[in-house]
């Protein structure tokens, strides 16, 4: 009798433990989602900001602040600030200041990213030719984040996540292909990597699954098909 009772109690304990493990896993999922949601909320425009700046198209000025009105400049500065916040941890590790980071983004987006032949970093690739480093994946990714967000705001949407909610995944894919492709190729052209634009059709639609950092995701995609794949830089002959 005592043996049966012990077996019964053991089975009950095992059952309770299994429920606890499942419950813990579910709580972990919820916590992970909430943490992720908090990060998204931190780096995208608030509802009030979106209402204020909805419909503004700063891209039409080629990101030249001298051609923007006060409201457009405010929006551009907010996007630059939020992009810094997005990359702050990584930048701190690299010793890159906020001012340096934002100034570089302004140069890239404002057509002032002048890559001089004598200042390019050249090194031996696997063959006899030398590859040229045009821009880091991090810098390109941040520039693309600005372009992506600015384009979304111009049409009244604050983030990739909101776009998917509004149009569904298939609709969002069509939207980004139509509205973002040429703008992303334009950035590639500014940094001397126009030839990578041939990949835009297959790459751009994949950003709908990367809410937090779509620009860096794209930059890594371009890095995977350049002369020296996955090196952390965009490199061409």
Short mmCIF file of C-alpha atoms in Angstrom, two decimals, residues 39 42-44 76-105 138 141-143 145-146 149 212-213:
data_model
loop_
_atom_site.label_atom_id
_atom_site.label_comp_id
_atom_site.label_asym_id
_atom_site.label_seq_id
_atom_site.Cartn_x
_atom_site.Cartn_y
_atom_site.Cartn_z
CA UNK A 39 13.47 47.85 -27.87
CA UNK A 42 12.71 52.89 -28.14
CA UNK A 43 14.00 53.22 -31.68
CA UNK A 44 10.90 54.00 -33.74
CA UNK A 76 15.82 64.29 -39.66
CA UNK A 77 17.49 65.01 -36.32
CA UNK A 78 15.07 62.67 -34.54
CA UNK A 79 15.87 59.87 -37.00
CA UNK A 80 19.60 60.42 -36.56
CA UNK A 81 19.18 60.42 -32.77
CA UNK A 82 17.15 57.22 -32.78
CA UNK A 83 19.67 55.52 -35.05
CA UNK A 84 22.42 56.43 -32.64
CA UNK A 85 20.37 54.90 -29.82
CA UNK A 86 19.90 51.78 -31.90
CA UNK A 87 23.67 51.38 -32.38
CA UNK A 88 24.91 52.96 -29.14
CA UNK A 89 26.17 49.78 -27.48
CA UNK A 90 28.19 48.75 -30.53
CA UNK A 91 29.55 52.27 -31.06
CA UNK A 92 30.70 52.51 -27.45
CA UNK A 93 32.72 49.32 -27.89
CA UNK A 94 34.33 50.79 -31.02
CA UNK A 95 35.10 54.09 -29.33
CA UNK A 96 32.96 56.04 -31.81
CA UNK A 97 31.36 59.17 -30.36
CA UNK A 98 27.80 60.25 -31.03
CA UNK A 99 29.01 63.32 -32.93
CA UNK A 100 31.31 61.27 -35.17
CA UNK A 101 28.56 58.76 -35.90
CA UNK A 102 25.92 61.35 -36.80
CA UNK A 103 28.33 63.40 -38.89
CA UNK A 104 29.28 60.33 -40.92
CA UNK A 105 25.62 59.52 -41.54
CA UNK A 138 27.67 49.19 -39.77
CA UNK A 141 23.31 49.72 -42.35
CA UNK A 142 22.66 52.86 -40.33
CA UNK A 143 22.32 54.98 -43.46
CA UNK A 145 17.87 52.48 -41.60
CA UNK A 146 17.41 56.24 -41.95
CA UNK A 149 12.29 54.88 -41.83
CA UNK A 212 14.76 46.09 -35.21
CA UNK A 213 17.58 46.74 -37.67
#
